[in-house]
Amino acid sequence: MEEHKLSVGQYDILINHDWQELLRFIEHLQPSKIGVLVDDNTERDCWPILSALNHSQNWTLIRIPPGEVHKNLDTCQFIWTRMMELGFDRHSLLLNLGGGVIGDMGGFCAATFKRGIPFIQIPTTLLSQVDASIGGKLGIDFADLKNSIGLFRDPELVFIHTGFLATLPARELRSGFSEMIKHALIAEQSLWATLQQLEDLQQVNWSELLPGALAVKRRVVESDPFEKGLRKILNFGHTIGHAIESYLLQGKDPALHGEAIAAGMICESWLSCELGLLNEAQLQEIRQYIDRIYPKLDLSAEVLPELIQYMQQDKKNQGGHIQFALLEGIGSAAYDQVVEQEDILKSLHYYLEHS
Ligand SMILES: NC(=O)c1ccc[n+]([C@@H]2O[C@H](COP(=O)([O-])OP(=O)(O)OC[C@H]3O[C@@H](n4cnc5c(N)ncnc54)[C@H](O)[C@@H]3O)[C@@H](O)[C@H]2O)c1
């Protein structure tokens, strides 16, 4: 597998580097204690790879149950309590071994414990490798709202090993792929062309594809680390997608993050077209591509107004207006686009009727 290295601000992202480099990096930090945050699945499938490394005997596992439903304050309390019990001080290190839930929540717990201890992201899902582990956004869900409590803090290092994806369930792989689609649509037309050639996600050579998709996020995040401007384009698909995700999280059949974002991207492409930023042929191209990969979500027309209520809580809103990042053609995006509620509803109807 080919090695790649990208730097973002003060930290590096190493893709498929030798594990010894991770060990050397940790040694250089001279941590007083090392904890490894895992969920049941990453303990089973990913931890054996790390624990086989020589130096890991003194690493202590902190286990939490898997899934977005546990990305909350109760789980944080559990993690902070474990760190207290283990005698963590400000020189202790937390390794977040898992997907976006582990990375966001483990990073949040580390960044707030004793005013902040160092942490390393070791992302194990496609979603976290291509998106969540980069850019310093950490947080948890609160009061039924996605990522409503959190902060920005950079990790010491992001260590990506695409071999972890071998055990990832196909549905999770497909979910993560939606953030790659988003990166292509907002900023990299050539990546969009490449993605369209892919026949079967199970056969993709991720170590080849990941660096290009990551470079898009790196470029955007570096130019605007605290989301004052350009970084908002990364929210394409997320204003409506997060509302759908939050709503379905309350029911019996929650959607995975990337599945909700895929639906959100169809709705927000429709809005882009409605505002004259995208043409009809481009809208069709995007919708047909996403429909080919993702199943239609279980939403009925009656619940659509409820989704607007979720959007009214969106972190990006200003002065009571719901703000969007929308496509300006394929491969470019505009942010701070205010859209009327009536059009948001129409975009959701478009999804229900055409996808
Ligand atoms: N911080 C950011 O910038 C950012 C960006 C995008 C998404 N996110 C967040 O990321 C989260 C979604 O991340 P996710 O999709 O990785 O979810 P996740 O962390 O819940 O992981 C998905 C599932 O895969 C399992 N898993 C993880 N790695 C595995 C492996 N290698 N083999 C087998 N099973 C494995 C997990 O246990 C879990 O059941 C959301 O909470 C979202 O808000 C954050």
Coordinates of C-alpha atoms and ligand atoms in Angstrom, one line a residue:
M1 CA 0.0 0.0 0.0
E2 CA 1.3 3.4 -1.0
E3 CA 2.2 5.8 1.8
H4 CA 1.0 9.4 1.8
K5 CA 1.5 12.4 4.1
L6 CA -0.6 15.6 4.3
S7 CA 0.0 18.4 6.7
V8 CA -2.9 20.5 8.1
G9 CA -1.7 23.4 10.2
Q10 CA 0.4 22.0 13.0
Y11 CA -0.4 18.3 12.5
D12 CA 0.2 15.6 10.0
I13 CA -2.1 13.0 8.4
L14 CA -0.2 9.8 7.7
I15 CA -1.9 7.4 5.3
N16 CA -0.7 3.8 5.3
H17 CA 2.6 4.6 7.0
D18 CA 4.4 1.9 8.9
W19 CA 3.0 1.3 12.4
Q20 CA 6.4 1.9 13.8
E21 CA 6.0 5.6 12.9
L22 CA 3.0 5.8 15.1
L23 CA 5.0 4.2 18.0
R24 CA 7.9 6.6 17.4
F25 CA 5.5 9.6 17.4
I26 CA 3.9 8.4 20.7
E27 CA 7.3 7.8 22.3
H28 CA 8.4 11.3 21.3
L29 CA 5.3 12.8 23.1
Q30 CA 6.5 11.0 26.3
P31 CA 2.9 10.5 27.6
S32 CA 2.5 9.8 31.3
K33 CA -0.3 7.3 30.5
I34 CA -2.0 6.1 27.3
G35 CA -5.6 5.2 26.9
V36 CA -7.3 3.8 23.8
L37 CA -10.9 4.6 23.3
V38 CA -12.8 1.8 21.4
D39 CA -16.3 0.7 20.9
D40 CA -17.3 -3.0 20.9
N41 CA -16.7 -3.3 17.2
T42 CA -13.4 -1.5 17.0
E43 CA -12.2 -3.5 20.0
R44 CA -13.0 -6.7 18.1
D45 CA -11.8 -5.7 14.7
C46 CA -9.2 -3.0 15.0
W47 CA -7.6 -3.3 18.5
P48 CA -5.9 -6.6 17.6
I49 CA -3.9 -4.8 15.0
L50 CA -2.7 -2.2 17.5
S51 CA -2.2 -4.5 20.4
A52 CA 0.1 -6.7 18.3
L53 CA 2.5 -3.8 18.3
N54 CA 5.3 -4.2 20.8
H55 CA 4.8 -1.1 22.9
S56 CA 1.1 -1.4 23.5
Q57 CA 1.2 -3.4 26.8
N58 CA 0.8 -0.3 28.9
W59 CA -2.1 1.1 26.9
T60 CA -5.4 0.9 28.7
L61 CA -8.6 0.3 26.8
I62 CA -11.6 2.5 27.5
R63 CA -14.7 0.8 26.1
I64 CA -18.0 2.3 25.1
P65 CA -21.0 0.9 23.2
P66 CA -21.1 1.6 19.5
G67 CA -23.3 4.0 17.6
E68 CA -24.5 7.5 17.3
V69 CA -27.1 7.0 20.0
H70 CA -24.2 6.9 22.5
K71 CA -22.6 10.1 21.3
N72 CA -23.9 12.0 24.3
L73 CA -23.1 13.5 27.7
D74 CA -23.7 10.2 29.6
T75 CA -20.9 8.5 27.6
C76 CA -18.6 11.5 28.1
Q77 CA -19.2 11.3 31.8
F78 CA -18.2 7.6 31.6
I79 CA -15.0 8.5 29.6
W80 CA -14.0 11.3 31.9
T81 CA -14.6 9.1 35.0
R82 CA -12.4 6.3 33.5
M83 CA -9.7 8.8 32.8
M84 CA -9.9 10.1 36.4
E85 CA -9.8 6.5 37.8
L86 CA -6.8 5.7 35.6
G87 CA -5.0 8.7 37.0
F88 CA -4.7 10.7 33.7
D89 CA -2.9 14.0 34.1
R90 CA -2.3 16.7 31.4
H91 CA 0.5 14.7 29.9
S92 CA -1.6 11.6 29.3
L93 CA -2.6 10.6 25.8
L94 CA -5.8 9.4 24.3
L95 CA -5.8 7.3 21.1
N96 CA -9.3 7.4 19.5
L97 CA -9.6 4.1 17.7
G98 CA -12.8 4.1 15.8
G99 CA -15.2 5.9 13.5
G100 CA -16.5 9.5 13.6
V101 CA -18.4 8.9 16.9
I102 CA -15.2 7.8 18.7
G103 CA -13.2 10.5 17.1
D104 CA -15.6 13.4 17.8
M105 CA -16.5 12.3 21.3
G106 CA -13.0 11.0 22.3
G107 CA -11.5 14.2 21.0
F108 CA -14.1 16.3 22.9
C109 CA -13.4 14.4 26.1
A110 CA -9.7 14.8 25.7
A111 CA -9.9 18.5 24.8
T112 CA -12.0 19.2 27.9
F113 CA -10.3 16.9 30.4
K114 CA -8.2 19.0 32.8
R115 CA -8.5 21.8 30.2
G116 CA -7.1 19.5 27.5
I117 CA -4.9 16.5 27.1
P118 CA -3.3 15.4 23.8
F119 CA -5.1 13.0 21.5
I120 CA -4.4 11.1 18.3
Q121 CA -7.1 10.1 15.8
I122 CA -6.8 6.6 14.4
P123 CA -9.9 6.6 12.2
T124 CA -11.3 3.2 11.2
T125 CA -14.3 3.9 9.0
L126 CA -14.3 5.4 5.5
L127 CA -16.3 8.4 6.9
S128 CA -13.8 9.2 9.6
Q129 CA -10.8 8.6 7.3
V130 CA -12.0 10.9 4.6
D131 CA -13.7 13.5 6.7
A132 CA -14.4 13.4 10.5
S133 CA -10.9 12.9 11.8
I134 CA -9.6 16.0 10.0
G135 CA -10.3 19.7 10.7
G136 CA -10.5 19.7 14.5
K137 CA -14.2 19.7 15.0
L138 CA -15.1 17.7 18.1
G139 CA -18.4 17.3 19.9
I140 CA -21.5 15.3 20.9
D141 CA -25.2 15.4 20.3
F142 CA -27.3 17.1 22.9
A143 CA -31.1 17.8 23.3
D144 CA -31.8 15.7 20.2
L145 CA -29.5 17.9 18.1
K146 CA -26.5 16.6 16.2
N147 CA -23.1 18.0 17.4
S148 CA -24.8 20.8 19.3
I149 CA -22.1 20.8 22.0
G150 CA -18.4 20.9 21.0
L151 CA -15.3 22.8 20.2
F152 CA -12.4 23.1 17.8
R153 CA -9.2 21.4 18.8
D154 CA -6.5 19.8 16.7
P155 CA -5.1 16.3 17.3
E156 CA -1.4 15.6 17.6
L157 CA -1.6 13.3 14.6
V158 CA -4.1 11.5 12.4
F159 CA -2.9 8.0 11.6
I160 CA -4.9 6.4 8.8
H161 CA -4.7 2.7 7.9
T162 CA -7.0 1.8 5.0
G163 CA -6.6 -1.9 6.0
F164 CA -9.2 -1.2 8.7
L165 CA -11.8 -0.9 6.0
A166 CA -11.7 -4.6 5.3
T167 CA -13.9 -5.4 8.3
L168 CA -16.2 -2.4 7.9
P169 CA -19.8 -3.5 7.1
A170 CA -20.8 -2.6 3.5
R171 CA -23.5 -0.3 4.7
E172 CA -21.0 1.7 6.7
L173 CA -18.6 1.9 3.8
R174 CA -21.4 3.2 1.6
S175 CA -22.3 5.8 4.3
G176 CA -18.8 7.1 4.4
F177 CA -18.6 7.3 0.7
S178 CA -21.2 10.1 0.7
E179 CA -18.6 12.5 2.2
M180 CA -16.3 11.7 -0.7
I181 CA -19.1 12.5 -3.1
K182 CA -19.6 15.8 -1.2
H183 CA -15.9 16.7 -1.5
A184 CA -16.0 16.1 -5.2
L185 CA -19.2 18.1 -5.8
I186 CA -18.1 21.2 -3.8
A187 CA -14.5 21.4 -4.9
E188 CA -13.1 18.9 -7.3
Q189 CA -14.7 18.2 -10.6
S190 CA -12.0 15.7 -11.6
L191 CA -12.8 13.6 -8.4
W192 CA -16.4 13.6 -9.4
A193 CA -15.4 12.1 -12.8
T194 CA -13.3 9.5 -11.0
L195 CA -16.1 8.5 -8.6
Q196 CA -18.5 8.0 -11.5
Q197 CA -16.1 5.3 -13.0
L198 CA -16.4 3.2 -9.8
E199 CA -18.5 0.1 -10.2
D200 CA -18.4 -1.6 -6.8
L201 CA -17.4 0.1 -3.5
Q202 CA -16.1 -3.3 -2.2
Q203 CA -13.5 -3.3 -5.0
V204 CA -12.2 0.2 -4.6
N205 CA -8.5 0.8 -3.9
W206 CA -9.0 3.2 -1.1
S207 CA -5.4 4.0 -0.5
E208 CA -5.4 5.4 -4.1
L209 CA -8.6 7.4 -3.8
L210 CA -8.3 8.7 -0.2
P211 CA -5.4 11.2 -0.6
G212 CA -7.2 13.2 -3.3
A213 CA -10.5 13.4 -1.4
L214 CA -8.7 14.3 1.8
A215 CA -6.7 17.0 0.0
V216 CA -10.0 18.8 -0.7
K217 CA -10.9 18.9 2.9
R218 CA -7.4 19.9 3.9
R219 CA -7.4 22.8 1.4
V220 CA -10.7 24.1 2.7
V221 CA -10.0 23.7 6.4
E222 CA -6.5 25.2 6.2
S223 CA -7.9 28.3 4.6
D224 CA -10.6 28.8 7.2
P225 CA -9.9 26.7 10.4
F226 CA -12.8 28.1 12.5
E227 CA -15.5 28.2 9.8
K228 CA -15.8 31.9 9.4
G229 CA -16.2 31.7 5.6
L230 CA -15.1 29.2 3.0
R231 CA -15.2 26.2 5.3
K232 CA -19.0 26.5 5.4
I233 CA -19.0 24.8 1.9
L234 CA -18.3 21.5 3.7
N235 CA -21.8 21.8 5.0
F236 CA -23.3 21.1 1.6
G237 CA -26.0 18.4 2.1
H238 CA -25.7 18.8 5.9
T239 CA -28.4 21.4 6.7
I240 CA -31.2 19.1 5.4
G241 CA -29.1 15.9 6.0
H242 CA -28.6 16.6 9.7
A243 CA -32.3 17.4 10.2
I244 CA -33.2 14.1 8.5
E245 CA -30.6 12.3 10.6
S246 CA -31.8 13.9 13.9
Y247 CA -35.4 13.2 13.1
L248 CA -34.8 9.5 12.2
L249 CA -32.6 9.0 15.2
Q250 CA -35.8 9.3 17.3
G251 CA -37.5 6.4 15.5
K252 CA -37.0 2.7 15.1
D253 CA -35.1 2.9 11.9
P254 CA -32.3 5.5 12.1
A255 CA -30.4 6.4 9.0
L256 CA -26.6 6.3 9.1
H257 CA -25.0 9.8 8.9
G258 CA -23.8 9.4 5.3
E259 CA -27.2 8.0 4.2
A260 CA -28.9 11.1 5.6
I261 CA -26.3 13.4 3.9
A262 CA -26.8 11.7 0.6
A263 CA -30.6 12.5 0.8
G264 CA -29.6 16.0 2.0
M265 CA -27.3 16.5 -1.1
I266 CA -30.2 15.6 -3.4
C267 CA -32.5 18.2 -1.7
E268 CA -29.8 20.9 -1.6
S269 CA -28.8 20.2 -5.3
W270 CA -32.5 20.9 -6.1
L271 CA -32.2 24.2 -4.1
S272 CA -29.1 25.0 -6.0
C273 CA -31.0 24.5 -9.3
E274 CA -33.9 26.5 -8.1
L275 CA -31.6 29.4 -7.3
G276 CA -30.1 29.2 -10.7
L277 CA -26.7 28.0 -9.5
L278 CA -26.9 24.6 -11.0
N279 CA -28.5 23.6 -14.3
E280 CA -31.2 20.9 -14.7
A281 CA -28.9 18.4 -16.4
Q282 CA -26.4 18.7 -13.5
L283 CA -29.2 18.2 -11.0
Q284 CA -30.3 15.0 -12.8
E285 CA -26.7 13.7 -13.0
I286 CA -26.2 14.2 -9.2
R287 CA -29.6 12.7 -8.3
Q288 CA -29.3 9.7 -10.5
Y289 CA -25.8 9.0 -9.2
I290 CA -26.8 9.2 -5.6
D291 CA -30.0 7.2 -6.2
R292 CA -27.9 4.4 -7.8
I293 CA -25.9 4.0 -4.5
Y294 CA -28.3 4.9 -1.6
P295 CA -31.6 3.5 -0.7
K296 CA -34.5 5.9 -0.3
L297 CA -35.1 7.0 3.3
D298 CA -38.3 6.3 5.1
L299 CA -39.8 9.8 5.3
S300 CA -43.4 10.7 4.7
A301 CA -44.8 14.0 3.5
E302 CA -46.5 14.7 6.9
V303 CA -43.2 14.8 8.7
L304 CA -41.5 17.3 6.4
P305 CA -42.6 20.4 8.4
E306 CA -41.0 18.8 11.5
L307 CA -37.7 18.7 9.7
I308 CA -37.8 22.5 9.2
Q309 CA -37.9 22.8 13.0
Y310 CA -34.7 20.9 13.3
M311 CA -33.1 23.2 10.6
Q312 CA -34.1 26.2 12.6
Q313 CA -31.7 25.0 15.3
D314 CA -28.8 24.6 12.8
K315 CA -25.5 26.1 14.1
K316 CA -25.0 27.9 10.8
N317 CA -28.2 30.1 11.0
Q318 CA -27.9 33.8 11.4
G319 CA -30.6 36.2 12.4
G320 CA -33.3 33.5 12.3
H321 CA -32.5 32.6 8.6
I322 CA -31.6 29.1 7.6
Q323 CA -28.3 29.2 5.7
F324 CA -27.1 26.8 3.1
A325 CA -24.0 25.9 1.3
L326 CA -25.1 25.3 -2.3
L327 CA -23.5 24.1 -5.5
E328 CA -22.4 26.5 -8.2
G329 CA -22.1 24.0 -10.9
I330 CA -20.3 20.7 -10.2
G331 CA -17.0 21.2 -8.4
S332 CA -17.7 24.6 -6.8
A333 CA -19.9 25.8 -4.0
A334 CA -21.3 29.0 -2.5
Y335 CA -22.0 29.5 1.2
D336 CA -24.3 31.7 3.3
Q337 CA -27.2 31.2 0.9
V338 CA -30.5 32.1 2.5
V339 CA -33.4 29.9 1.4
E340 CA -37.1 30.4 2.0
Q341 CA -38.8 27.7 4.1
E342 CA -41.3 27.1 1.2
D343 CA -38.4 26.2 -1.1
I344 CA -36.8 23.9 1.6
L345 CA -40.2 22.0 1.8
K346 CA -40.3 21.8 -2.0
S347 CA -36.8 20.3 -2.1
L348 CA -37.8 17.6 0.4
H349 CA -40.9 16.9 -1.8
Y350 CA -38.6 16.6 -4.8
Y351 CA -36.6 14.0 -2.9
L352 CA -39.8 12.0 -1.9
E353 CA -41.2 12.1 -5.4
H354 CA -38.1 11.6 -7.6
S355 CA -35.6 9.5 -5.7
Ligands
LIG1 N1 -15.8 16.1 13.1 C1 -16.2 16.2 11.8 O1 -15.7 17.0 11.1 C2 -17.2 15.2 11.3 C3 -17.4 15.1 9.9 C4 -18.3 14.2 9.4 C5 -19.0 13.4 10.3 N2 -18.8 13.5 11.7 C6 -19.4 12.6 12.6 O2 -19.0 11.3 12.4 C7 -20.0 10.4 12.9 C8 -20.2 9.3 12.0 O3 -19.0 8.5 11.8 P1 -19.0 7.0 11.4 O4 -19.9 6.9 10.2 O5 -17.6 6.6 11.3 O6 -19.8 6.3 12.6 P2 -19.3 5.3 13.8 O7 -18.2 5.9 14.5 O8 -20.6 5.1 14.5 O9 -18.9 4.0 13.1 C9 -19.8 3.2 12.4 C10 -19.9 1.8 12.9 O10 -18.8 1.1 12.3 C11 -18.1 0.4 13.4 N3 -16.8 0.3 13.0 C12 -15.9 1.3 13.0 N4 -14.7 0.9 12.4 C13 -14.9 -0.4 12.1 C14 -14.1 -1.3 11.4 N5 -12.9 -1.0 10.9 N6 -14.5 -2.6 11.3 C15 -15.8 -2.9 11.7 N7 -16.6 -2.0 12.3 C16 -16.2 -0.8 12.5 C17 -18.5 1.2 14.6 O11 -18.4 0.4 15.8 C18 -19.9 1.6 14.4 O12 -20.8 0.6 14.7 C19 -21.3 11.2 13.1 O13 -21.4 11.4 14.5 C20 -20.9 12.6 12.5 O14 -21.5 13.6 13.1 C21 -17.9 14.4 12.2

